[in-house]
Short mmCIF file of C-alpha atoms and ligand atoms in Angstrom, two decimals:
data_model
loop_
_atom_site.label_atom_id
_atom_site.label_comp_id
_atom_site.label_asym_id
_atom_site.label_seq_id
_atom_site.Cartn_x
_atom_site.Cartn_y
_atom_site.Cartn_z
CA MET S 1 58.50 209.19 97.82
CA GLY S 2 58.88 207.74 100.84
CA ASN S 3 62.49 207.44 102.67
CA PHE S 4 61.92 204.20 103.14
CA VAL S 5 63.61 203.40 106.08
CA PRO S 6 62.62 200.95 108.38
CA GLN S 7 60.49 201.63 111.43
CA LYS S 8 59.21 199.47 114.53
CA SER S 9 55.42 200.81 114.54
CA ASP S 10 56.34 198.13 110.58
CA LYS S 11 56.95 195.23 113.13
CA PHE S 12 59.54 193.43 110.80
CA THR S 13 61.17 191.11 111.55
CA PHE S 14 63.36 188.23 110.51
CA GLY S 15 63.57 184.65 111.72
CA LEU S 16 67.44 184.33 113.80
CA TRP S 17 68.21 181.58 110.94
CA THR S 18 66.97 183.59 108.26
CA VAL S 19 70.36 186.43 108.64
CA GLY S 20 72.88 183.71 110.21
CA ASN S 21 71.66 181.40 107.78
CA PRO S 22 75.70 179.92 106.60
CA GLY S 23 74.62 179.98 103.00
CA ALA S 24 74.81 175.55 102.94
CA ASP S 25 72.31 173.87 99.94
CA PRO S 26 71.55 169.91 99.30
CA PHE S 27 74.87 170.26 96.57
CA GLY S 28 76.80 172.08 98.55
CA GLY S 29 77.77 172.98 102.60
CA PRO S 30 78.05 176.22 104.26
CA VAL S 31 79.82 179.25 102.57
CA ARG S 32 79.63 181.83 105.23
CA THR S 33 80.77 181.32 109.36
CA PRO S 34 77.82 182.55 110.91
CA VAL S 35 77.73 185.45 112.98
CA THR S 36 76.44 185.00 116.66
CA PRO S 37 72.45 185.64 117.63
CA VAL S 38 73.90 187.87 120.43
CA GLU S 39 75.51 189.83 117.10
CA ARG S 40 72.75 189.41 114.13
CA VAL S 41 70.70 190.95 117.03
CA HIS S 42 72.22 193.50 117.19
CA LYS S 43 71.71 194.17 113.87
CA LEU S 44 69.01 193.96 113.24
CA GLY S 45 67.44 196.41 116.01
CA ALA S 46 70.77 198.63 114.08
CA LEU S 47 68.76 197.81 110.12
CA GLY S 48 65.50 199.32 111.43
CA ALA S 49 64.10 195.38 112.25
CA TRP S 50 61.52 195.27 115.63
CA GLY S 51 61.83 191.99 116.14
CA VAL S 52 63.87 188.16 115.95
CA ASN S 53 62.27 185.16 115.84
CA LEU S 54 63.78 182.10 116.73
CA HIS S 55 62.72 178.01 116.45
CA ASP S 56 64.72 176.17 119.99
CA ASN S 57 67.90 174.70 118.94
CA ASP S 58 68.66 178.46 116.84
CA LEU S 59 69.27 179.68 120.33
CA VAL S 60 69.37 176.98 121.99
CA PRO S 61 71.54 173.50 121.09
CA PHE S 62 69.55 170.23 120.76
CA GLY S 63 70.87 168.49 124.38
CA ALA S 64 72.51 171.54 126.29
CA SER S 65 72.23 170.65 129.50
CA ALA S 66 69.69 173.36 132.23
CA GLN S 67 71.99 175.48 132.86
CA GLU S 68 74.00 176.97 129.56
CA ARG S 69 70.79 177.05 128.32
CA ASP S 70 70.40 179.39 131.08
CA ARG S 71 73.49 180.76 130.14
CA ILE S 72 72.92 180.95 126.71
CA VAL S 73 68.91 183.14 126.95
CA ALA S 74 70.25 185.52 130.14
CA GLU S 75 72.76 186.92 127.41
CA PHE S 76 70.11 186.24 124.54
CA GLN S 77 66.95 188.59 126.47
CA GLN S 78 70.75 190.90 127.42
CA ALA S 79 71.38 191.62 124.09
CA LEU S 80 67.53 191.70 123.41
CA THR S 81 67.37 194.45 125.47
CA ASP S 82 70.60 196.56 124.28
CA SER S 83 68.73 196.19 121.30
CA GLY S 84 65.55 197.08 121.97
CA VAL S 85 64.50 194.21 119.94
CA VAL S 86 61.87 191.68 120.61
CA VAL S 87 60.99 187.91 120.40
CA PRO S 88 56.41 188.41 118.99
CA MET S 89 57.71 184.43 117.10
CA ALA S 90 58.45 181.27 118.80
CA THR S 91 59.04 178.14 117.02
CA THR S 92 60.18 173.59 117.65
CA ASN S 93 62.67 172.50 115.36
CA LEU S 94 60.76 169.15 114.35
CA PHE S 95 63.12 168.67 111.03
CA SER S 96 66.39 168.88 111.82
CA HIS S 97 67.57 165.45 114.17
CA PRO S 98 67.44 162.57 112.05
CA VAL S 99 65.05 161.62 115.37
CA PHE S 100 62.64 163.39 113.41
CA LYS S 101 63.60 162.09 110.08
CA ASP S 102 59.85 160.93 109.51
CA GLY S 103 57.83 162.95 111.58
CA ALA S 104 57.16 164.57 114.49
CA PHE S 105 53.95 164.70 115.48
CA THR S 106 53.04 162.39 112.96
CA SER S 107 55.06 159.55 113.07
CA ASN S 108 54.15 156.40 113.33
CA ASP S 109 55.76 156.20 117.16
CA PRO S 110 54.80 157.23 120.03
CA LYS S 111 57.51 157.82 121.22
CA VAL S 112 58.94 160.07 118.35
CA ARG S 113 55.55 161.94 118.51
CA ALA S 114 55.86 162.03 123.08
CA PHE S 115 59.54 163.52 122.95
CA ALA S 116 57.74 165.86 120.16
CA LEU S 117 55.79 166.78 122.55
CA ARG S 118 58.42 167.20 124.88
CA LYS S 119 60.36 169.62 123.42
CA THR S 120 57.30 171.49 121.89
CA VAL S 121 56.11 171.82 125.37
CA GLU S 122 59.92 173.65 126.69
CA SER S 123 60.11 175.27 123.83
CA ILE S 124 57.16 176.72 124.31
CA ASP S 125 58.34 177.76 127.23
CA LEU S 126 61.51 179.64 125.53
CA GLY S 127 59.31 181.50 124.04
CA ALA S 128 57.40 181.79 126.60
CA GLU S 129 59.97 184.12 128.73
CA LEU S 130 61.76 185.87 126.07
CA GLY S 131 58.29 187.23 125.35
CA ALA S 132 56.76 185.18 122.18
CA LYS S 133 53.27 185.65 121.82
CA ILE S 134 53.25 183.03 118.89
CA TYR S 135 53.81 180.03 118.47
CA VAL S 136 54.42 178.23 115.07
CA PHE S 137 53.65 175.30 113.78
CA TRP S 138 55.41 174.48 111.17
CA GLY S 139 55.15 170.43 110.15
CA GLY S 140 58.36 170.31 107.81
CA ARG S 141 58.64 166.53 108.03
CA GLU S 142 54.87 166.02 108.92
CA GLY S 143 54.30 162.76 105.51
CA THR S 144 55.60 160.86 103.62
CA GLU S 145 56.96 159.72 100.34
CA VAL S 146 55.82 156.30 100.58
CA ASP S 147 51.69 156.45 101.39
CA ALA S 148 51.43 152.80 101.09
CA SER S 149 54.05 153.75 104.97
CA LYS S 150 51.26 155.60 106.88
CA ASP S 151 47.73 156.32 107.17
CA ALA S 152 46.90 160.09 105.77
CA VAL S 153 43.85 159.97 108.35
CA THR S 154 45.56 158.27 111.39
CA ALA S 155 48.12 160.89 110.76
CA LEU S 156 46.01 164.13 111.01
CA LYS S 157 44.60 162.73 114.20
CA ARG S 158 47.18 162.34 116.26
CA PHE S 159 48.12 165.72 114.67
CA ARG S 160 44.98 166.97 115.94
CA GLU S 161 45.97 165.32 119.23
CA ALA S 162 48.93 167.30 119.90
CA LEU S 163 48.02 170.45 118.81
CA ASP S 164 44.84 170.01 121.59
CA PHE S 165 47.71 169.34 124.08
CA LEU S 166 50.23 171.68 123.82
CA SER S 167 46.70 174.97 123.01
CA GLU S 168 45.89 173.16 126.74
CA TYR S 169 49.35 172.99 127.65
CA THR S 170 49.58 176.32 126.85
CA MET S 171 46.05 178.22 128.54
CA SER S 172 47.30 176.03 131.93
CA GLN S 173 49.90 178.55 132.19
CA GLY S 174 48.55 181.51 131.14
CA TYR S 175 50.99 182.87 128.62
CA GLY S 176 48.69 184.42 126.27
CA MET S 177 49.91 183.14 123.24
CA LYS S 178 47.86 182.03 120.35
CA PHE S 179 49.32 179.54 117.56
CA ALA S 180 49.76 180.04 113.56
CA LEU S 181 50.21 176.61 111.65
CA GLU S 182 51.96 177.33 108.68
CA PRO S 183 51.65 175.12 105.36
CA LYS S 184 54.02 174.29 102.90
CA PRO S 185 53.38 171.48 99.89
CA ASN S 186 56.30 169.48 100.05
CA GLU S 187 60.46 169.72 100.39
CA PRO S 188 61.89 168.33 102.82
CA ARG S 189 59.28 165.75 102.56
CA GLY S 190 57.95 164.22 99.20
CA ASP S 191 54.55 165.81 100.31
CA ILE S 192 53.61 167.30 103.90
CA TYR S 193 49.73 166.79 104.84
CA LEU S 194 48.05 169.55 105.02
CA PRO S 195 49.63 171.59 101.84
CA THR S 196 47.63 175.02 101.65
CA VAL S 197 46.35 177.67 103.65
CA GLY S 198 42.12 176.79 102.73
CA ALA S 199 43.88 173.44 104.27
CA MET S 200 44.75 174.77 107.43
CA LEU S 201 41.99 176.55 107.88
CA GLY S 202 39.57 173.52 107.43
CA PHE S 203 42.08 171.63 110.08
CA ILE S 204 41.29 174.71 112.94
CA SER S 205 37.92 174.31 112.91
CA THR S 206 38.32 170.89 114.39
CA LEU S 207 40.75 171.52 117.24
CA ALA S 208 39.53 172.22 120.53
CA HIS S 209 40.88 175.40 120.67
CA PRO S 210 39.37 176.92 117.60
CA GLU S 211 39.73 180.58 118.55
CA MET S 212 43.71 180.34 119.36
CA VAL S 213 44.56 178.92 116.07
CA GLY S 214 45.13 180.58 113.10
CA VAL S 215 47.54 180.26 110.07
CA ASN S 216 50.79 182.15 109.31
CA PRO S 217 50.85 181.67 105.54
CA GLU S 218 54.67 182.11 103.57
CA TYR S 219 54.95 183.27 99.71
CA ALA S 220 57.28 181.61 99.28
CA HIS S 221 55.75 177.51 100.19
CA ASP S 222 51.91 178.44 97.59
CA THR S 223 54.31 179.92 94.62
CA ILE S 224 56.04 176.89 94.75
CA ALA S 225 52.94 174.47 93.67
CA GLY S 226 52.16 177.64 90.70
CA LEU S 227 49.02 179.71 93.55
CA ASN S 228 47.99 182.38 93.74
CA PHE S 229 49.36 183.23 97.74
CA TYR S 230 47.30 187.16 97.66
CA HIS S 231 43.77 185.36 96.79
CA ALA S 232 45.04 182.12 100.18
CA VAL S 233 45.56 185.70 102.81
CA ALA S 234 42.93 186.90 101.25
CA GLN S 235 41.36 184.34 102.28
CA ALA S 236 42.77 183.80 105.97
CA LEU S 237 42.89 187.90 106.38
CA GLU S 238 39.08 188.00 105.57
CA MET S 239 38.55 184.48 108.45
CA GLY S 240 40.13 186.69 110.87
CA LYS S 241 43.01 184.23 110.77
CA LEU S 242 46.72 185.83 110.07
CA PHE S 243 48.21 185.91 112.61
CA HIS S 244 51.31 185.35 111.43
CA ILE S 245 53.12 186.17 107.65
CA ASP S 246 56.22 184.51 106.57
CA LEU S 247 57.34 187.30 103.23
CA ASN S 248 59.78 186.29 101.10
CA GLY S 249 60.92 185.11 96.84
CA GLN S 250 60.67 182.80 94.87
CA LYS S 251 60.06 181.31 91.58
CA PRO S 252 57.35 179.07 89.90
CA GLY S 253 57.73 175.04 90.40
CA ARG S 254 61.75 174.77 91.57
CA PHE S 255 62.67 173.64 94.94
CA ASP S 256 62.75 176.34 98.22
CA GLN S 257 63.80 179.41 97.10
CA ASP S 258 64.05 181.49 100.21
CA LEU S 259 64.78 185.14 98.04
CA ARG S 260 65.36 188.48 99.29
CA PHE S 261 61.34 189.22 99.54
CA GLY S 262 60.56 191.59 96.56
CA GLN S 263 63.40 189.64 94.49
CA GLU S 264 60.24 187.84 92.04
CA ASP S 265 56.94 188.61 90.39
CA TYR S 266 56.74 192.76 91.76
CA LYS S 267 52.91 192.53 90.66
CA SER S 268 52.21 190.06 93.62
CA ASN S 269 54.30 191.33 96.02
CA PHE S 270 52.45 194.54 95.36
CA PHE S 271 48.63 193.28 95.73
CA LEU S 272 49.74 191.28 98.75
CA VAL S 273 51.71 194.92 100.36
CA LYS S 274 48.58 196.12 99.57
CA LEU S 275 46.29 193.85 101.14
CA LEU S 276 47.52 193.45 103.84
CA GLU S 277 48.24 197.67 104.38
CA ASP S 278 44.36 198.03 103.13
CA TYR S 279 42.87 195.60 105.45
CA LYS S 280 45.10 197.00 108.37
CA TYR S 281 46.54 193.67 109.13
CA ASP S 282 48.98 194.90 112.19
CA GLY S 283 49.98 190.92 112.48
CA PRO S 284 54.24 190.34 112.27
CA LYS S 285 56.20 191.24 109.24
CA HIS S 286 58.45 187.98 109.07
CA PHE S 287 60.53 188.35 105.48
CA ASP S 288 61.11 184.03 105.90
CA ALA S 289 63.96 183.89 103.39
CA HIS S 290 67.66 183.79 103.56
CA ALA S 291 71.29 185.65 101.60
CA LEU S 292 71.40 183.88 97.91
CA ARG S 293 74.37 181.19 97.99
CA THR S 294 77.17 183.74 96.66
CA SER S 295 76.11 186.72 99.47
CA ASP S 296 79.66 187.50 101.70
CA PRO S 297 78.71 188.26 105.39
CA ALA S 298 78.22 191.72 104.37
CA ASP S 299 76.02 191.11 101.25
CA VAL S 300 73.49 189.46 103.46
CA TRP S 301 72.94 192.59 105.83
CA GLU S 302 72.03 194.77 102.68
CA PHE S 303 69.68 191.69 102.06
CA ALA S 304 67.84 192.31 105.74
CA LYS S 305 67.61 195.85 104.65
CA GLY S 306 66.18 195.10 100.47
CA CYS S 307 63.85 192.24 101.96
CA MET S 308 62.17 196.13 104.07
CA ARG S 309 63.42 198.54 101.96
CA SER S 310 60.97 196.94 99.21
CA TYR S 311 57.75 196.32 101.67
CA LEU S 312 58.51 199.46 101.99
CA ILE S 313 58.44 200.69 98.29
CA LEU S 314 55.50 198.07 97.91
CA LYS S 315 53.45 200.64 101.04
CA GLU S 316 54.35 204.09 98.95
CA LYS S 317 53.02 202.81 95.19
CA ALA S 318 50.52 200.69 96.96
CA GLN S 319 49.56 204.15 98.77
CA GLN S 320 50.38 205.51 94.84
CA PHE S 321 46.98 203.39 93.14
CA ASN S 322 44.71 204.08 95.45
CA ALA S 323 44.56 207.42 95.36
CA ASP S 324 45.87 207.84 91.02
CA PRO S 325 42.66 209.74 90.06
CA GLU S 326 42.59 207.50 86.07
CA ILE S 327 43.05 204.35 88.28
CA GLN S 328 40.75 205.33 90.72
CA ALA S 329 37.42 206.54 87.98
CA LEU S 330 38.65 203.07 86.54
CA LEU S 331 37.76 201.11 89.34
CA GLN S 332 34.40 203.31 89.98
CA GLU S 333 33.11 202.86 86.72
CA ILE S 334 34.48 198.61 86.50
CA ASN S 335 32.34 198.39 90.45
CA ALA S 336 29.33 200.33 89.65
CA GLY S 337 26.31 199.09 90.96
CA ASP S 338 23.10 198.56 90.97
CA SER S 339 21.77 199.91 94.41
CA ALA S 340 17.67 197.55 93.85
CA ALA S 341 19.83 194.31 93.29
CA GLU S 342 22.86 194.68 96.07
CA THR S 343 20.14 195.38 98.55
CA VAL S 344 18.29 191.94 97.87
CA LEU S 345 21.11 190.18 97.67
CA SER S 346 23.00 191.44 101.28
CA ALA S 347 19.54 190.69 102.64
CA GLY S 348 19.98 187.39 102.71
CA TYR S 349 16.35 185.01 102.37
CA SER S 350 12.40 185.94 102.74
CA THR S 351 9.56 185.16 101.22
CA GLU S 352 9.65 188.54 100.21
CA ASN S 353 13.80 189.00 98.90
CA LEU S 354 12.83 186.17 97.16
CA ALA S 355 9.74 187.76 95.43
CA ALA S 356 12.24 190.66 95.47
CA LEU S 357 14.57 188.82 93.42
CA LYS S 358 12.25 187.99 91.08
CA SER S 359 11.45 190.86 90.22
CA LEU S 360 14.19 191.85 89.99
CA ASP S 361 14.62 194.17 85.10
CA LEU S 362 17.64 191.84 84.89
CA ASP S 363 19.09 190.83 81.16
CA PRO S 364 21.52 189.16 80.89
CA GLU S 365 22.06 190.23 76.39
CA ALA S 366 22.84 193.88 78.46
CA LEU S 367 25.02 192.92 80.86
CA ALA S 368 27.41 190.65 79.53
CA LEU S 369 27.68 193.91 76.93
CA LYS S 370 29.11 196.02 80.26
CA PRO S 371 32.76 196.92 78.98
CA LEU S 372 35.69 195.53 81.18
CA PRO S 373 38.65 197.31 80.93
CA TYR S 374 41.51 195.42 82.62
CA GLU S 375 43.63 195.55 79.79
CA LYS S 376 44.09 199.37 80.16
CA LEU S 377 43.56 198.83 83.89
CA ASP S 378 46.60 196.31 84.08
CA GLN S 379 48.95 198.24 81.41
CA LEU S 380 47.72 201.29 84.31
CA THR S 381 49.36 198.59 87.46
CA PHE S 382 52.42 198.16 85.33
CA GLU S 383 53.59 201.38 84.49
CA LEU S 384 52.54 203.06 88.18
CA LEU S 385 54.70 199.22 89.27
CA LEU S 386 58.17 200.76 87.25
CA GLY S 387 57.88 204.03 88.55
CA VAL S 388 56.03 206.38 84.58
CA ARG S 389 53.38 207.08 85.80
C1 XLS W 401 60.52 175.99 105.57
C2 XLS W 401 60.01 176.72 106.69
C3 XLS W 401 60.14 177.54 108.17
C4 XLS W 401 59.74 177.51 109.00
C5 XLS W 401 59.39 178.24 110.47
O1 XLS W 401 60.45 176.00 105.09
O2 XLS W 401 59.55 178.51 106.20
O3 XLS W 401 61.60 178.70 108.13
O4 XLS W 401 58.85 178.77 108.90
O5 XLS W 401 60.16 176.96 111.58
MG1 MG W 402 59.23 178.38 103.83
MG1 MG W 403 58.22 179.59 106.80
#
C-alpha cells in the first residue's frame, strides 16, 4: 500500500476560491472567516499541492486601483516563491458583479459585452504575469431563464467573437497560453449555453484558432445532469482536447454541491482516475470543490488533504485493477478478437477490402452466444474497490 502523500509531480491544484470558500449558500451567509490568499498558498504548499488557480477577483478586488493591484500581486508572487506553489491556470470572474446578471460575452448589451472583453484582457494579463499557461472560460451567466429574451444563435456568434478576439490578443502578446472551455448545464442560470463537453467540442471546431482551445470538464457539472463523466472525459482525451480537469463530488439531480473529490460514487471516480492514469493525462488535476458548510477552518484543510489522498488511493486501485490476474483474464476473454475481422475493420474502404468483408465468416447466432460475464467483472471491481481483494 502506498503512503498516499501528494507530490508536486501529481500536479494537484486548488482554486483560491475553493479553500477560501466561506460556506455561504442561497439560504444562509458565510460561516467561516476566510484566511488571506497568501495564507492559503502557504498552507496548500505545505500540504503538497503543486498549484493554485484563481479568478482575477479572488486576488484583486473588483475596481481596485492600479497601485493596489500591483501591491497585492507583488505580495502574492512572494508567497508563491516562498511556498514553491505555481499558478498553472487563471480565469475571469464574469458572474459575481450585477453588470453580468444577464450574461457577459453573450449579453444583449454591447457595452456589457465590451466590459466583459476588457475585463478578460486584463485578467489574461494578470494570469500571464503569474505564469499561467491555461486560461479557463466558464460562462456561468451565459444563458437564460426566459428564452424569449435572447436569440440562442446570436448568443453563440457573440461568444465566438469574444473567444476569437481573446485568442488573437493572447497570441499577439506571446503568452503561450491555451484556452479551456468549461461546460455546465445550469446554475446559476436556468439554462447555460453549450451545456456539455460534446457541445463545447463541437463549438471549438468553429473558432478561428481551434488548435489553442480545448475543454475543462467538471465532474459535478456532468453529474448534475445525470451524464457519464468518464465517457465525456474520454471523448475529450481521445480528441487531444483535455487541457484541464475539475475534480469534485456530486450527487446526480441536485443543486451544484462541489463536494470533496471521492465523496460520492466511488466507482465512477475510480474509472475516471483510471482513465487519466492509463492514458497518461499530464495536465493539472484541479479540485474545484469546497468544504461542507458544517466545516470549521481546521476541517477545511482536512477537505483539501482528502481530495488529494482520495485521488492517490484510486490511482493505486487502478494499478491493482490492471495487475489483478482474475480481472485481466476476464478482460482478455471479453476482448478476445478475431484477426481476420480486425484486419478488415482497420483497413478502411477499398474494393478489395469490401470483398474481404463480404467473404468473412460471420454467424450472428453463434456470435450472440459468446459469454459476457459482466456480473462477475463488476463484482470483482466492487470487491477490489472495497479492499477485500
Ligand atoms: C462553477 C465552476 C467554476 C469554474 C471557474 O460551477 O465550476 O468554479 O470552474 O470559474
Ligand atoms: Mg463547478
Ligand atoms: Mg469548475
